[in-house]
Coordinates of C-alpha atoms and ligand atoms in Angstrom, one line a residue:
M282 CA -75.1 -6.0 -52.5
R283 CA -76.9 -5.3 -55.7
V284 CA -79.6 -7.8 -56.6
L285 CA -81.0 -8.0 -60.1
S286 CA -83.7 -10.0 -61.8
G287 CA -86.0 -9.8 -64.8
I288 CA -89.4 -11.3 -65.4
Q289 CA -90.8 -11.7 -68.9
P290 CA -94.2 -10.3 -69.7
S291 CA -95.0 -13.3 -71.8
G292 CA -98.4 -14.1 -70.3
K293 CA -100.6 -13.5 -67.3
L294 CA -98.6 -14.3 -64.1
H295 CA -99.8 -17.2 -62.1
L296 CA -99.4 -18.7 -58.6
G297 CA -96.4 -20.8 -59.9
N298 CA -94.6 -17.5 -60.8
Y299 CA -95.5 -16.0 -57.5
L300 CA -94.4 -18.9 -55.3
G301 CA -91.4 -19.8 -57.6
A302 CA -90.0 -16.4 -58.2
M303 CA -91.9 -13.2 -57.2
K304 CA -92.1 -14.2 -53.5
Q305 CA -88.3 -14.4 -53.2
H306 CA -87.9 -11.2 -55.0
L307 CA -90.3 -9.5 -52.6
E308 CA -88.3 -10.9 -49.6
L309 CA -85.0 -9.6 -51.0
Q310 CA -86.2 -6.1 -51.3
H311 CA -85.9 -5.7 -47.5
E312 CA -82.3 -6.7 -47.4
H313 CA -80.5 -5.4 -50.6
E314 CA -80.5 -2.8 -53.3
C315 CA -82.8 -4.3 -55.9
F316 CA -83.2 -3.8 -59.6
F317 CA -86.2 -5.7 -61.0
F318 CA -87.2 -5.2 -64.6
I319 CA -89.8 -6.3 -67.0
A320 CA -88.0 -8.1 -69.7
N321 CA -89.9 -6.9 -72.7
Y322 CA -87.0 -7.0 -75.2
H323 CA -86.8 -10.7 -74.4
T324 CA -90.5 -11.2 -74.8
L325 CA -90.3 -9.6 -78.3
T326 CA -88.9 -13.0 -79.3
T327 CA -92.3 -14.6 -78.7
V328 CA -95.0 -11.9 -78.4
Q329 CA -95.1 -9.8 -81.6
D330 CA -98.4 -8.0 -81.1
R331 CA -98.1 -4.3 -80.1
E332 CA -101.2 -4.0 -77.9
R333 CA -100.7 -7.4 -76.2
L334 CA -97.0 -6.7 -75.4
L335 CA -97.9 -3.3 -74.0
E336 CA -100.7 -4.7 -71.9
L337 CA -98.7 -7.7 -70.6
S338 CA -95.8 -5.5 -69.7
R339 CA -97.9 -3.1 -67.7
D340 CA -99.6 -6.1 -66.0
V341 CA -96.3 -7.3 -64.6
A342 CA -95.7 -3.9 -63.0
L343 CA -99.2 -3.9 -61.5
D344 CA -98.9 -7.5 -60.3
Y345 CA -95.6 -6.8 -58.5
L346 CA -96.8 -3.6 -56.9
A347 CA -100.0 -5.1 -55.8
L348 CA -98.2 -8.0 -54.2
G349 CA -96.1 -5.7 -52.1
L350 CA -93.1 -4.5 -54.1
D351 CA -92.1 -1.3 -52.4
P352 CA -91.1 1.3 -55.1
G353 CA -89.3 3.2 -52.3
K354 CA -86.9 0.3 -52.0
V355 CA -86.8 -1.4 -55.4
N356 CA -86.0 0.1 -58.8
L357 CA -88.7 -1.4 -61.0
F358 CA -88.5 -0.6 -64.7
Y359 CA -89.1 -1.7 -68.2
Q360 CA -86.0 -3.3 -69.9
S361 CA -86.7 -1.2 -73.0
D362 CA -86.2 2.0 -71.0
I363 CA -82.5 1.1 -70.9
P364 CA -81.3 1.0 -74.5
E365 CA -77.7 0.8 -73.3
V366 CA -78.4 -2.8 -72.7
T367 CA -78.7 -3.5 -76.4
E368 CA -75.4 -1.8 -77.1
L369 CA -73.7 -4.0 -74.5
T370 CA -75.4 -7.0 -76.1
W371 CA -73.6 -6.3 -79.4
I372 CA -70.3 -5.7 -77.7
L373 CA -70.5 -8.9 -75.8
S374 CA -71.4 -10.8 -79.0
T375 CA -68.1 -9.8 -80.5
V376 CA -66.1 -11.5 -77.6
T377 CA -68.3 -14.5 -77.3
G378 CA -67.8 -17.7 -79.3
K379 CA -70.7 -19.0 -81.3
G380 CA -70.2 -22.4 -79.6
L381 CA -71.3 -21.0 -76.3
L382 CA -74.7 -20.0 -77.7
D383 CA -75.0 -23.3 -79.6
R384 CA -75.0 -25.0 -76.2
A385 CA -77.9 -23.0 -74.7
T386 CA -80.6 -25.5 -73.8
S387 CA -83.4 -23.0 -73.5
Y388 CA -83.0 -22.2 -77.3
K389 CA -83.3 -25.9 -78.1
D390 CA -86.3 -26.3 -75.8
K391 CA -88.1 -23.3 -77.3
I392 CA -87.5 -24.5 -80.8
A393 CA -88.9 -27.9 -79.8
R394 CA -92.0 -26.1 -78.6
G395 CA -92.5 -24.6 -82.0
I396 CA -91.2 -21.0 -81.4
T397 CA -89.7 -19.4 -84.5
P398 CA -85.9 -19.7 -84.4
S399 CA -85.2 -16.0 -84.9
M400 CA -81.7 -14.5 -84.4
G401 CA -83.2 -12.8 -81.4
L402 CA -84.2 -16.1 -79.8
Y403 CA -80.7 -17.4 -80.5
S404 CA -79.0 -14.3 -79.0
Y405 CA -81.2 -14.3 -76.0
P406 CA -78.4 -15.3 -73.6
L407 CA -76.3 -12.4 -74.8
L408 CA -79.1 -10.0 -74.0
M409 CA -79.6 -11.6 -70.6
A410 CA -75.9 -11.3 -69.9
A411 CA -76.0 -7.6 -70.8
D412 CA -79.0 -7.1 -68.5
I413 CA -76.9 -8.5 -65.7
L414 CA -73.5 -7.0 -66.4
I415 CA -74.7 -3.5 -67.2
Y416 CA -75.6 -2.9 -63.5
R417 CA -72.5 -4.7 -62.1
S418 CA -75.0 -7.0 -60.3
D419 CA -73.7 -9.1 -57.5
L420 CA -76.6 -11.5 -57.1
V421 CA -79.2 -12.8 -59.6
P422 CA -82.1 -14.7 -58.0
V423 CA -83.6 -17.1 -60.6
G424 CA -85.2 -20.5 -61.0
K425 CA -83.0 -23.5 -62.0
D426 CA -84.1 -23.2 -65.6
Q427 CA -82.1 -19.9 -65.8
L428 CA -78.9 -21.1 -64.2
Q429 CA -77.1 -21.8 -67.6
H430 CA -77.8 -18.2 -68.6
I431 CA -76.1 -16.9 -65.5
E432 CA -73.1 -19.1 -66.1
M433 CA -72.9 -17.7 -69.6
A434 CA -73.0 -14.2 -68.2
Q435 CA -70.1 -15.1 -65.9
D436 CA -68.2 -16.4 -68.9
M437 CA -69.0 -13.3 -71.0
A438 CA -67.8 -11.0 -68.3
G439 CA -64.5 -12.9 -68.3
Y440 CA -64.2 -12.9 -72.1
F441 CA -64.6 -9.1 -72.2
N442 CA -62.2 -8.5 -69.3
N443 CA -59.6 -10.8 -70.7
T444 CA -59.9 -9.5 -74.3
F445 CA -59.4 -5.9 -73.2
R446 CA -57.2 -6.6 -70.2
C447 CA -59.4 -4.8 -67.8
E448 CA -61.7 -5.5 -64.8
V449 CA -64.7 -3.5 -66.1
L450 CA -67.4 -6.2 -65.9
K451 CA -68.2 -7.8 -62.6
R452 CA -68.8 -11.5 -62.3
P453 CA -72.4 -12.1 -61.0
E454 CA -73.4 -14.9 -58.8
P455 CA -76.7 -16.8 -59.2
K456 CA -79.1 -17.2 -56.2
L457 CA -81.1 -20.3 -56.9
N458 CA -84.5 -20.3 -55.3
E459 CA -85.3 -23.6 -53.8
A460 CA -89.0 -23.2 -54.2
P461 CA -90.6 -26.5 -55.2
V462 CA -92.3 -26.9 -58.5
V463 CA -95.8 -25.7 -58.1
P464 CA -98.3 -28.1 -59.6
G465 CA -101.1 -26.9 -61.9
L466 CA -104.7 -27.9 -62.1
D467 CA -103.8 -31.2 -63.9
G468 CA -100.9 -32.1 -61.5
Q469 CA -98.2 -31.2 -64.0
K470 CA -95.9 -28.1 -63.5
M471 CA -98.1 -25.0 -63.4
S472 CA -97.2 -23.2 -66.6
K473 CA -98.8 -20.7 -69.0
S474 CA -97.9 -23.0 -71.9
Y475 CA -100.0 -25.8 -70.4
G476 CA -103.2 -23.9 -69.7
N477 CA -103.3 -25.3 -66.2
T478 CA -102.7 -22.2 -64.1
I479 CA -104.3 -20.4 -61.3
P480 CA -103.8 -16.8 -62.5
L481 CA -102.8 -14.3 -59.8
F482 CA -105.3 -11.7 -60.8
D483 CA -108.6 -12.9 -62.0
T484 CA -112.0 -12.3 -60.3
A485 CA -112.5 -14.0 -57.0
K486 CA -115.2 -16.1 -58.6
N487 CA -113.1 -17.3 -61.5
T488 CA -110.2 -18.0 -59.2
R489 CA -112.4 -20.2 -57.1
K490 CA -113.8 -21.9 -60.2
R491 CA -110.3 -22.8 -61.3
I492 CA -109.5 -24.2 -57.9
M493 CA -112.7 -26.3 -57.9
S494 CA -111.5 -27.8 -61.2
I495 CA -108.3 -29.3 -59.9
K496 CA -108.0 -32.9 -61.0
T497 CA -108.2 -35.5 -58.2
D498 CA -108.4 -39.3 -58.0
S499 CA -111.8 -40.9 -57.6
R500 CA -111.8 -41.7 -53.9
T501 CA -115.1 -41.3 -52.2
V502 CA -115.8 -38.9 -49.3
E503 CA -115.5 -41.7 -46.7
E504 CA -112.2 -43.1 -47.9
P505 CA -108.9 -42.0 -46.3
K506 CA -106.8 -40.0 -48.7
D507 CA -103.1 -39.4 -49.2
P508 CA -102.2 -35.8 -48.9
D509 CA -98.8 -36.3 -50.4
G510 CA -99.9 -37.3 -53.8
C511 CA -102.5 -34.6 -54.1
S512 CA -102.1 -31.2 -55.9
I513 CA -104.7 -29.5 -53.7
F514 CA -102.7 -30.3 -50.7
A515 CA -99.4 -29.4 -52.4
L516 CA -100.7 -26.0 -53.1
Y517 CA -102.3 -25.6 -49.7
R518 CA -99.1 -26.3 -47.9
L519 CA -97.3 -23.6 -49.9
L520 CA -99.7 -21.0 -48.8
A521 CA -101.0 -22.0 -45.3
G522 CA -99.2 -22.0 -42.0
P523 CA -97.7 -25.2 -40.5
N524 CA -100.5 -25.8 -38.1
E525 CA -103.3 -25.4 -40.7
T526 CA -101.3 -27.7 -43.0
A527 CA -100.9 -30.4 -40.4
E528 CA -104.6 -30.1 -39.7
L529 CA -105.6 -30.6 -43.3
A530 CA -103.2 -33.6 -43.6
E531 CA -105.0 -35.1 -40.6
R532 CA -108.4 -34.7 -42.3
Y533 CA -107.1 -36.3 -45.5
R534 CA -105.8 -39.4 -43.6
A535 CA -108.9 -39.7 -41.3
G536 CA -111.4 -40.1 -44.2
G537 CA -114.8 -38.5 -44.2
M538 CA -113.6 -35.4 -46.1
G539 CA -114.2 -35.1 -49.8
Y540 CA -111.8 -33.4 -52.2
G541 CA -114.5 -30.6 -52.6
D542 CA -113.8 -29.6 -49.0
A543 CA -110.1 -29.6 -49.5
K544 CA -110.6 -27.3 -52.5
K545 CA -112.7 -25.0 -50.5
A546 CA -109.9 -24.8 -47.8
L547 CA -107.4 -24.0 -50.6
A548 CA -109.7 -21.4 -52.2
E549 CA -109.8 -19.7 -48.8
V550 CA -106.0 -19.4 -48.3
V551 CA -105.6 -18.3 -51.9
E552 CA -108.2 -15.6 -51.4
Q553 CA -106.4 -14.5 -48.2
L554 CA -103.3 -13.8 -50.3
L555 CA -104.9 -12.5 -53.4
G556 CA -108.0 -10.7 -52.1
P557 CA -106.2 -7.7 -50.6
A558 CA -103.7 -7.7 -53.5
R559 CA -106.6 -7.6 -55.9
E560 CA -107.9 -4.4 -54.3
R561 CA -104.5 -2.8 -54.3
R562 CA -104.1 -3.7 -58.0
E563 CA -107.5 -2.1 -58.9
E564 CA -106.4 1.1 -57.2
L565 CA -103.1 1.1 -59.0
A566 CA -104.7 0.3 -62.3
A567 CA -107.0 3.3 -61.9
D568 CA -104.0 5.6 -61.5
P569 CA -101.8 4.9 -64.6
A570 CA -99.8 8.1 -64.0
Q571 CA -98.6 6.9 -60.6
V572 CA -97.5 3.6 -62.1
D573 CA -95.7 5.3 -64.9
S574 CA -94.0 7.5 -62.4
I575 CA -92.8 4.5 -60.4
L576 CA -91.4 2.8 -63.5
H577 CA -89.8 6.1 -64.7
S578 CA -88.0 6.6 -61.4
G579 CA -86.8 3.1 -61.5
A580 CA -85.5 3.5 -65.0
V581 CA -83.8 6.8 -64.2
R582 CA -81.8 5.2 -61.5
A583 CA -81.1 2.0 -63.6
R584 CA -80.0 4.1 -66.5
E585 CA -77.6 6.2 -64.4
V586 CA -75.8 3.0 -63.5
A587 CA -76.0 1.6 -67.0
R588 CA -74.5 4.7 -68.6
V589 CA -71.4 4.6 -66.3
V590 CA -70.8 0.9 -67.0
L591 CA -71.3 1.3 -70.7
S592 CA -69.0 4.2 -70.8
D593 CA -66.3 2.2 -69.1
V594 CA -66.9 -0.6 -71.6
R595 CA -66.6 1.7 -74.6
E596 CA -63.4 3.2 -73.1
A597 CA -61.9 -0.2 -72.5
A598 CA -62.7 -1.5 -76.0
G599 CA -61.5 1.6 -77.8
L600 CA -64.8 2.6 -79.2
A601 CA -64.4 6.2 -80.3
G602 CA -67.1 8.8 -79.7
T603 CA -67.6 12.5 -80.0
F604 CA -70.4 13.0 -77.5
Ligands
ADP882 P1 -94.2 -20.3 -67.5 O1 -93.7 -21.8 -67.3 O2 -95.6 -20.2 -67.0 O3 -94.0 -19.8 -68.9 P2 -91.9 -18.8 -66.8 O4 -91.0 -19.7 -67.4 O5 -92.1 -17.5 -67.5 O6 -93.3 -19.5 -66.5 O7 -91.6 -18.5 -65.3 C1 -90.8 -17.4 -64.8 C2 -90.3 -17.9 -63.5 O8 -91.4 -18.3 -62.6 C3 -89.4 -19.1 -63.6 O9 -88.0 -18.8 -63.8 C4 -89.6 -19.9 -62.4 O10 -88.7 -19.5 -61.4 C5 -91.0 -19.5 -61.9 N1 -92.0 -20.5 -62.1 C6 -92.9 -20.6 -63.2 N2 -93.7 -21.7 -63.0 C7 -93.4 -22.3 -61.9 C8 -93.9 -23.4 -61.2 N3 -94.9 -24.2 -61.6 N4 -93.3 -23.7 -60.0 C9 -92.3 -23.0 -59.5 N5 -91.8 -21.9 -60.1 C10 -92.3 -21.5 -61.3
LIG883 N1 -84.7 -15.0 -69.1 C1 -85.4 -14.8 -67.8 C2 -86.7 -15.7 -67.8 O1 -87.2 -16.1 -68.8 C3 -85.8 -13.4 -67.7 C4 -84.7 -12.5 -67.6 C5 -84.2 -11.7 -68.6 C6 -83.7 -12.4 -66.6 N2 -83.1 -11.0 -68.3 C7 -82.7 -11.4 -67.0 C8 -83.6 -13.0 -65.3 C9 -81.7 -11.1 -66.2 C10 -82.5 -12.6 -64.5 C11 -81.6 -11.7 -65.0 O2 -87.2 -16.0 -66.7

C-alpha cells in the first residue's frame, strides 16, 4: 500500500499540526510505503518571499525528522524536486471541467480571508490531484478540510482514464484522521492564521510562556472547575496518558487547584514530547548536508515513480516526444 501526503510550509508548525496530522503520518511509516512531501509549489500561492519560503520549507523537513520520521522508511522530499507534477497538472486541466474547480470551497475560504485570487490559487486542486496521481497513491491521510480535494483527484483520475480509454491513473482513497480539533491559547482552533499557537520548536522558555498565557475563566483557586470546558485540559489529555489525565480531571473537580498549576502540568507533558525532539532538531540543523541528502534520496525515489507514470500518461494521451 502506498501512502502519500503533503504538508505546506506556509508557517511555523504548531502543536495542532502535530496532533492533527504529523502524528498520524509518523504512525503510518511503520506500516506502509510512505511518500511525504513539502508542498512548496502550493505555498507559492501565499508565500512569495524567496528567503522565507526556503527557510519554511527546510523547517518542515527538520520538524518531521526531529519528531521521528525515519528516512530509512519514508521518502521525504520537496514537491519542487518533482517537476513532472506540474506537467501532469496541465494535462489534468485539459480533461477537467471548470465547474469542478468553481465548486472548491478552499478557494472561496481563502479569498474570504483576503488571499490574492491568482490562477495558481484557483488551480490548486489540480496541482494537488497531480501530486497524488503521479505516484499511483493508494491512501492519502488528510484532515477533513482536504477531503474535497481528494474527491476531486478521484474524479480527475476518472476523467483522464475515460477520455483516453485507459487505466493509467489510479483512484486514491482518503484516510481521514479523526484527531479532534486542537484548541489554541484563546480556546479557538489552533491555527497559524489566528496567532494562537503553541509552536513545536521554540525555546523551552518561550513554549512555557505561551502555555502560561492560555485563557481561562476567572474561577478562584478554591473553586471546583470543569475540565471539559477548559483548553488546558483539552491539550493535556491529547498528550498525557489515561491515568495522568484522570488524575488531573479529579484535581479540577475537587477544587483547591488553580489554573496556574494545570498549566504547569501541561507545560511538563509538552516538554516531555518536545524537549528530546528539540535536541534532535538542533543536531540536524547543524548538519545541513545530511538533511539535503535525506531530501535528495527521497526525491530520487519519488521521481523514479513519477517518471514512469508521466510517461504512461503521455503515451495514453498521444503526446509526441523525441527524447
Ligand atoms: P493552519 O490552520 O495553522 O494554517 P494548516 O491548515 O496548514 O494549519 O494545517 C495542516 C494540517 O494540520 C491540516 O490539514 C490539519 O489536519 C492539521 N491541523 C492544523 N491545525 C489543527 C488543529 N487546530 N487541530 C487539529 N488539526 C489541525
Ligand atoms: N493541500 C494540502 C494542505 O493544505 C497539502 C497538500 C498538497 C497535500 N498536496 C497534497 C495533501 C497531496 C495530501 C496530498 O494541507
